[in-house]
Short mmCIF file of C-alpha atoms in Angstrom, two decimals:
data_model
loop_
_atom_site.label_atom_id
_atom_site.label_comp_id
_atom_site.label_asym_id
_atom_site.label_seq_id
_atom_site.Cartn_x
_atom_site.Cartn_y
_atom_site.Cartn_z
CA MET A 265 -17.36 -38.37 6.99
CA PRO A 266 -15.03 -36.06 8.86
CA GLY A 267 -12.68 -33.91 6.82
CA GLU A 268 -8.92 -33.51 6.89
CA SER A 269 -9.04 -30.52 9.26
CA ASP A 270 -11.10 -32.63 11.68
CA LEU A 271 -8.44 -35.35 11.53
CA ILE A 272 -5.75 -32.81 12.34
CA LYS A 273 -7.79 -31.65 15.35
CA LEU A 274 -8.16 -35.28 16.44
CA TYR A 275 -4.41 -35.58 16.85
CA SER A 276 -4.33 -32.81 19.42
CA THR A 277 -1.23 -31.75 21.29
CA ARG A 278 -2.53 -33.57 24.38
CA ILE A 279 -3.07 -36.86 22.52
CA LEU A 280 0.37 -36.67 20.94
CA ALA A 281 1.96 -35.87 24.32
CA LEU A 282 0.28 -38.90 25.89
CA ALA A 283 1.40 -41.11 22.99
CA ALA A 284 4.98 -39.92 23.39
CA ASP A 285 5.16 -40.68 27.12
CA ILE A 286 3.50 -44.03 27.86
CA PRO A 287 4.00 -45.14 31.47
CA ARG A 288 4.85 -48.71 32.43
CA LEU A 289 6.22 -49.74 29.04
CA GLY A 290 7.85 -53.15 28.88
CA ARG A 291 7.09 -56.51 30.39
CA LEU A 292 6.94 -57.87 33.94
CA ASP A 293 9.41 -60.58 34.93
CA ALA A 294 6.79 -62.71 36.70
CA PRO A 295 3.24 -61.59 35.85
CA GLU A 296 0.24 -63.44 37.24
CA ALA A 297 -1.45 -62.87 33.89
CA SER A 298 -0.43 -61.80 30.40
CA VAL A 299 -2.81 -61.00 27.57
CA LYS A 300 -2.01 -59.97 24.01
CA ARG A 301 -4.73 -58.32 21.94
CA ARG A 302 -4.59 -57.36 18.27
CA SER A 303 -6.89 -55.22 16.17
CA PRO A 304 -7.36 -57.00 12.84
CA LEU A 305 -8.49 -53.77 11.17
CA CYS A 306 -5.33 -51.75 11.76
CA GLY A 307 -2.82 -54.30 13.08
CA SER A 308 -2.30 -52.54 16.42
CA THR A 309 -1.19 -54.87 19.20
CA VAL A 310 -1.00 -54.51 22.97
CA THR A 311 0.41 -56.99 25.45
CA VAL A 312 -0.50 -56.44 29.08
CA ASP A 313 1.18 -58.08 32.09
CA LEU A 314 -0.26 -57.61 35.55
CA CYS A 315 -0.32 -58.81 39.12
CA MET A 316 -3.15 -58.43 41.60
CA LYS A 317 -3.00 -58.21 45.39
CA ASP A 318 -6.05 -57.97 47.62
CA GLY A 319 -8.27 -57.55 44.54
CA LYS A 320 -6.33 -54.60 43.12
CA VAL A 321 -3.69 -54.23 40.43
CA SER A 322 -0.36 -54.22 42.24
CA ASP A 323 2.00 -54.28 39.23
CA TYR A 324 1.49 -53.63 35.54
CA ALA A 325 3.46 -53.38 32.33
CA GLN A 326 2.48 -53.01 28.70
CA ASP A 327 4.03 -53.49 25.28
CA VAL A 328 2.21 -51.17 22.89
CA LYS A 329 2.46 -51.18 19.11
CA ALA A 330 -0.40 -48.99 18.02
CA CYS A 331 -1.34 -45.73 16.34
CA ALA A 332 -1.12 -42.48 18.31
CA LEU A 333 -4.70 -42.90 19.54
CA GLY A 334 -4.04 -46.43 20.80
CA GLN A 335 -0.83 -45.20 22.41
CA ALA A 336 -2.66 -42.31 24.09
CA SER A 337 -5.23 -44.74 25.48
CA ALA A 338 -2.43 -47.00 26.78
CA SER A 339 -0.76 -43.97 28.34
CA VAL A 340 -3.86 -43.01 30.32
CA VAL A 341 -4.45 -46.61 31.41
CA GLY A 342 -0.80 -47.11 32.40
CA GLY A 343 -0.92 -44.01 34.55
CA ALA A 344 -4.17 -44.96 36.27
CA ILE A 345 -4.30 -48.73 36.66
CA ILE A 346 -2.22 -49.38 39.79
CA GLY A 347 -4.70 -49.83 42.64
CA ALA A 348 -7.66 -50.38 40.32
CA THR A 349 -9.98 -53.33 40.78
CA ARG A 350 -11.12 -55.67 38.05
CA THR A 351 -14.58 -54.12 38.32
CA GLN A 352 -13.15 -50.62 37.75
CA ILE A 353 -11.14 -51.81 34.74
CA GLU A 354 -14.17 -53.53 33.21
CA ALA A 355 -16.36 -50.48 33.87
CA ALA A 356 -13.77 -48.23 32.21
CA ARG A 357 -13.64 -50.54 29.18
CA ASP A 358 -17.42 -50.53 28.86
CA SER A 359 -17.66 -46.75 29.38
CA LEU A 360 -14.94 -46.07 26.82
CA LYS A 361 -16.76 -48.22 24.28
CA THR A 362 -20.03 -46.38 24.98
CA MET A 363 -18.27 -43.00 24.83
CA LEU A 364 -16.84 -43.83 21.40
CA LYS A 365 -19.84 -45.58 19.89
CA GLU A 366 -22.78 -43.70 21.47
CA ASP A 367 -21.22 -40.44 22.73
CA GLY A 368 -21.83 -41.60 26.30
CA PRO A 369 -20.04 -40.28 29.37
CA ALA A 370 -16.30 -40.70 29.81
CA PRO A 371 -15.03 -43.46 32.09
CA ALA A 372 -15.05 -42.71 35.80
CA ALA A 373 -11.92 -42.07 37.86
CA PRO A 374 -9.25 -43.28 37.88
CA PHE A 375 -9.65 -43.70 34.10
CA ASP A 376 -11.38 -40.36 33.47
CA GLY A 377 -8.34 -39.14 31.49
CA LEU A 378 -9.68 -41.21 28.58
CA GLU A 379 -12.06 -38.29 27.94
CA VAL A 380 -9.25 -36.86 25.77
CA LEU A 381 -10.14 -39.51 23.17
CA ARG A 382 -13.76 -38.37 22.76
CA PRO A 383 -13.02 -36.68 19.39
CA ALA A 384 -12.19 -40.14 17.99
CA ARG A 385 -15.86 -41.18 18.15
CA ASP A 386 -16.27 -40.04 14.52
CA TYR A 387 -13.42 -42.33 13.40
CA LYS A 388 -14.88 -45.81 13.81
CA ASN A 389 -11.80 -47.40 12.23
CA ARG A 390 -9.76 -46.18 15.26
CA HIS A 391 -12.06 -47.51 17.99
CA ALA A 392 -10.52 -50.98 18.13
CA SER A 393 -7.02 -49.61 18.67
CA ILE A 394 -8.25 -47.26 21.41
CA LEU A 395 -10.02 -50.11 23.22
CA LEU A 396 -7.17 -52.65 23.03
CA THR A 397 -5.40 -51.79 26.28
CA LEU A 398 -8.51 -51.87 28.47
CA GLU A 399 -9.73 -55.06 26.79
CA ALA A 400 -6.39 -56.75 27.45
CA ALA A 401 -6.23 -55.39 31.01
CA SER A 402 -9.77 -56.60 31.75
CA GLU A 403 -8.95 -60.09 30.53
CA ALA A 404 -5.63 -60.13 32.42
CA ALA A 405 -7.31 -59.01 35.66
CA GLU A 406 -9.85 -61.82 35.32
CA LYS A 407 -7.07 -64.36 34.71
CA ALA A 408 -5.02 -63.07 37.65
CA GLU A 409 -8.00 -63.31 39.99
CA ARG A 410 -8.54 -66.92 38.93
CA SER A 411 -4.88 -67.82 39.44
CA ASP A 412 -3.55 -69.31 42.65
CA CYS A 413 -1.42 -66.20 43.22
CA ALA A 414 -4.17 -63.58 43.54
#
C-alpha cells in the first residue's frame, strides 16, 4: 500500500493545475447525446454532452463533480476531444484502463496527456473516477452516431 508521501506526489502540481482549469465545463443547449456516469465507490459524477459531425466530435461540454484526479482526467479529455472519432475515444478509454490496471502504455494522441495520471495506478480506489469522463464520452459518441442527427 502506498504511503502518505506517495499520495502527496500523486497530487502533483500538473494534476492540480489540470483540475483547476477544466475546459468545456457546462452543458450544451442542444446535444445529440448526453450521458451521466457515477462512480459508486467515491460518488464522483460526470455528465457529458456532445454532437458529432462527419464522424467526429463537433461540440462537447461536461459537468464534472469529481476528485482532483477525475477532474484532471476531464480536463485532458475536454482539451482533446473536439475532432476525435468514436473509435479514438473508445481506444483512449481502453488504453487508460490498461495504463491504470496493468501499467500499459498511455493513450495515443490526441488523448496522450492522460499520461499525467499514470501515478494513480497504485490507487485502485481512484480508477473509477479517472475513467468516468472517457466512459461517458464513449457512450455519448455511440448514441450520437445512432441518432438521426449524426
